[in-house]
Amino acid sequence: MSYTIQQALIPVEDGYTTVDVQIENDRIAAIAPQLPINGTAIDGKNKLLLPGFFNAHTHSSEMWQRGMIPPVPLELWLAELYDFAPLDPEQVYLSALGTAVETLLSGGTSVVDHLVLIPGKEIETVAAAVRAYREIGIRAFVAPLIQDEALTAGIPTGGKEVEKEAFFRSTNEILAMMKDVVTQFHRPEEGINLLVAPTGIQLCSDALFTGCIELSDRYNLCRHSHLLETKAQQKLAREKYDCSAVEHLKQIGYLNDRTSLAHCVWLDDDDIAILAKTKSTVVHNPLSNLRLGSGIAPILKYRQAGINVSFGCDGSASNDSQDLLEAIKIGSILHTVTDPDYRHWITPRQAVEMASCGGAKGLNVSDTIGTLTVGKKADLVVYNLTNLSLLPRTDPIGLLILGRPTQVVDSVWVNGKQIVSGGKLTTIDIDELRQKLFHRSQWSSQRQSKTVTDIEVRYRAVMGL
Amino acid sequence: MSYTIQQALIPVEDGYTTVDVQIENDRIAAIAPQLPINGTAIDGKNKLLLPGFFNAHTHSSEMWQRGMIPPVPLELWLAELYDFAPLDPEQVYLSALGTAVETLLSGGTSVVDHLVLIPGKEIETVAAAVRAYREIGIRAFVAPLIQDEALTAGIPTGGKEVEKEAFFRSTNEILAMMKDVVTQFHRPEEGINLLVAPTGIQLCSDALFTGCIELSDRYNLCRHSHLLETKAQQKLAREKYDCSAVEHLKQIGYLNDRTSLAHCVWLDDDDIAILAKTKSTVVHNPLSNLRLGSGIAPILKYRQAGINVSFGCDGSASNDSQDLLEAIKIGSILHTVTDPDYRHWITPRQAVEMASCGGAKGLNVSDTIGTLTVGKKADLVVYNLTNLSLLPRTDPIGLLILGRPTQVVDSVWVNGKQIVSGGKLTTIDIDELRQKLFHRSQWSSQRQSKTVTDIEVRYRAVMGL
């Protein structure tokens, strides 16, 4: 299919300009004023055209628990999350659709799904998510979340002897499963990419990390992981390695220019230097970090050190949404409190670049997506600037990033295929999705997590609460 | 008019219950299961009913500059804002409508408009805003923003001799204007309330505060002001009074249980004790505080001291939206970073109470609005829980406060009058408003503020940048 978007505003160095954009097959074929119409004409008048953003870290199936978990720190939140995790691959399919819809309708064309696997149904879980992303047409980076230690291993001991629970599956079994998943589902040319993604140093052995490095090298896969999301994890890393988690990951060779690391809240200056040197990417999840009390990631320092930073929503149970524009806004304005010199603050244009270019760079696809460039893949979003939430007219990107845009996404193309038109998904039936999400859930405000009760005393003691 | 809302969910102590709610004239007449239909029947099934929230601090005419001002601190931002402030009362009318629309469609039924006055057209400015609020039907607390010192007086001198610019109008003239405005427009029974609202210690003489106290006592008006929004203001207060701004306001008698104070970012423990003792209300504007780098207000400390706290969006040029749910979400989750003990963190239900009850208390109307209570004024909001952004079904209030609800407000009543139905305003033509905002503005991304250029060097020097 071919398209010609006519008279859209695009940002240029000293403001905006009005151009036509031709899309041919999966690529941007031309960008210039007054091009001949090729294929379907799209009215871009009073609209802003930007490269698609990346929702660079999320966990789609958390959507089943959004709005539900009270305000508690990650370690307790995680215990409750896992006690009530969905166990049916059909739920995974539906929440992947929901995650994709909210991402697309807030400017995202790519999603990194650090996918929680149903125990015993790992491959079915990945299959369900991949099916959802193929159907809806979003570009997906599926990162099966793996670990080889039990949840309680993630809480520091404070020097006390703590009995180690066994994990229900061996490291080798997990790596074999990952290899299966990669050979079955990794199809970059079709918009489905697999990532290796051990959950983080708090629940993974070195053997698991090393196995992932091998898979990554063998199949040319990007690497993903959580990193130092909480103060407890910083303590734990010291207990486990007697050095920082970042130093350890460097030593075992996990960090490179295809590694993206979610959160990075508790890094010191030495750690920052390592991320810069290894060209690792930081994925900033500001809403989740606030919701779980993890802290404020030192994003301005990362930027000053030349580290690539992109934005993620994180899973819906710690946010509790997948609105990428919200994550970008808060992830931009939050950091004023960490540095009084406003010359370091993130501007709306810089935020757009982080969300598009930065996202692409962190996933090793910046040569093919992430900017409005002829020859690149057409992953594009058109925003309707006549929406009340973007009026009066001032600076379109300022309004989009600093405002609270509501239903402003008019059209979306991924890989040259139009999947949103006139603000509506063209590939799936939203009403049907809504009905299914409704009927598979019920209102509830109270539930008791056994695991939280079990570990809360230890958590409070170790954290000095 | 009478209404019976049927089968709506309302929160009760241990969860939710389904009730019918009768509205008669301006009041809630009954709340109970299965009431007879009185007047118009409203389907409340799969909907959540809550008392309306308060947008407890904003400046409506800033909407003309939203998205426009780069990330700079308040003092420089303000200089640019004033250089390009709207000068036509018709613009004030339109931005007051826009502010009301966004407030209503995000759960607010009351707005405190700390209204920037057009020099020389002060009374026309108030008239324009009042006309907008009457037309749309929102409950309005109009707080004409007054000052009797020039803008540059708001920047600390750092001990240097600085020539004082004269303000263009005398204190007595301003107070006389305020008296006029109050007698012309203060009609609480019709939903239009006037407040006395000197902008803050940074630009107001003691004579102006004292004159406002007299007006407040004479006409039974609530009091409003900015308070210690920035570190610069904290410095300035020390220079001006040789004590804290809070101590000074207490000494001159400005603080009482009808005084609401916007921001309160830079207060120490003694200041907090004064606010608690005087029963003053803090209005928290988290998005503006982040956007302008003002800091994080110590909201958890205020709550622990027993101080009433409500939420505001602040003006659209420092936010840059009037979405109250966004302000409530960020104003709830932001404070985890100030206190590691999660038992102090704000729960979604507490946030709802702050936004409704807390708003009413700060404006001395908690005996008549702010809760779902028979006999109180019907300022009510019904949320559609079948909206995709509130699915899957979990805890309705958790979803509403921690999620990113989009177009979920189904119905709104203010003073018993329904002004939103099926998600649409019934009192004004939104498309016409959109057209007018569009045609009176133009896209632009660059402009040069003369005042910013003039004061930036002094600002950076005094702040040690």
XYZ file of N, CA and C in Angstrom, chain B residues 18 34 104 117 130 170 173 209 214 228 254 296 298 304 317 330 345 361 381 395 403 420-421 432 435 454:
78
model
N -24.064 -0.600 45.900
C -24.877 -0.095 44.797
C -26.113 0.596 45.369
N -32.700 0.976 45.635
C -34.048 0.869 45.054
C -35.039 1.937 45.505
N -14.353 20.049 34.419
C -15.582 19.230 34.517
C -15.371 17.832 33.952
N -5.669 39.827 36.082
C -6.516 40.939 35.627
C -5.822 41.722 34.517
N -16.697 35.518 35.071
C -17.973 35.182 35.732
C -19.019 34.789 34.689
N -2.142 52.361 42.850
C -1.921 52.426 44.304
C -2.687 51.320 45.024
N -6.345 52.161 45.397
C -7.112 51.973 44.157
C -7.452 50.490 43.953
N -2.381 43.260 52.020
C -2.887 42.108 52.786
C -3.922 42.557 53.811
N -9.635 42.968 55.760
C -10.840 43.739 56.091
C -12.004 43.386 55.166
N 5.190 30.651 49.285
C 6.493 29.974 49.236
C 6.540 28.879 48.181
N -3.387 37.127 58.425
C -3.989 36.662 57.166
C -4.452 35.212 57.235
N 9.309 19.792 45.580
C 8.226 18.899 46.015
C 7.693 19.407 47.355
N 6.050 19.414 50.912
C 6.059 18.331 51.913
C 4.644 17.923 52.343
N 0.342 14.751 58.178
C 0.636 14.269 59.528
C 0.408 15.356 60.580
N -0.398 27.393 31.726
C 0.929 27.627 31.160
C 2.028 27.012 32.019
N -0.652 12.535 40.175
C 0.751 12.895 40.422
C 0.920 13.457 41.835
N 2.144 6.826 52.758
C 1.834 7.218 51.380
C 0.327 7.408 51.198
N -13.509 22.086 52.312
C -13.072 22.618 53.606
C -12.241 23.895 53.415
N -20.448 13.718 40.337
C -19.865 13.246 39.081
C -20.083 11.734 38.965
N -10.399 -2.291 41.316
C -10.916 -1.333 42.291
C -11.236 -0.022 41.565
N -4.789 5.295 37.484
C -4.734 5.035 36.054
C -4.614 6.307 35.257
N -23.264 17.976 32.404
C -22.632 17.010 31.497
C -23.540 15.792 31.439
N -23.802 15.334 30.239
C -24.648 14.149 30.054
C -24.052 13.313 28.925
N -17.961 25.099 18.928
C -17.850 26.550 18.749
C -16.661 27.084 19.563
N -13.453 26.145 17.783
C -13.248 27.028 16.623
C -12.679 28.378 17.059
N 16.033 40.714 30.519
C 16.432 41.743 31.498
C 16.798 41.150 32.854
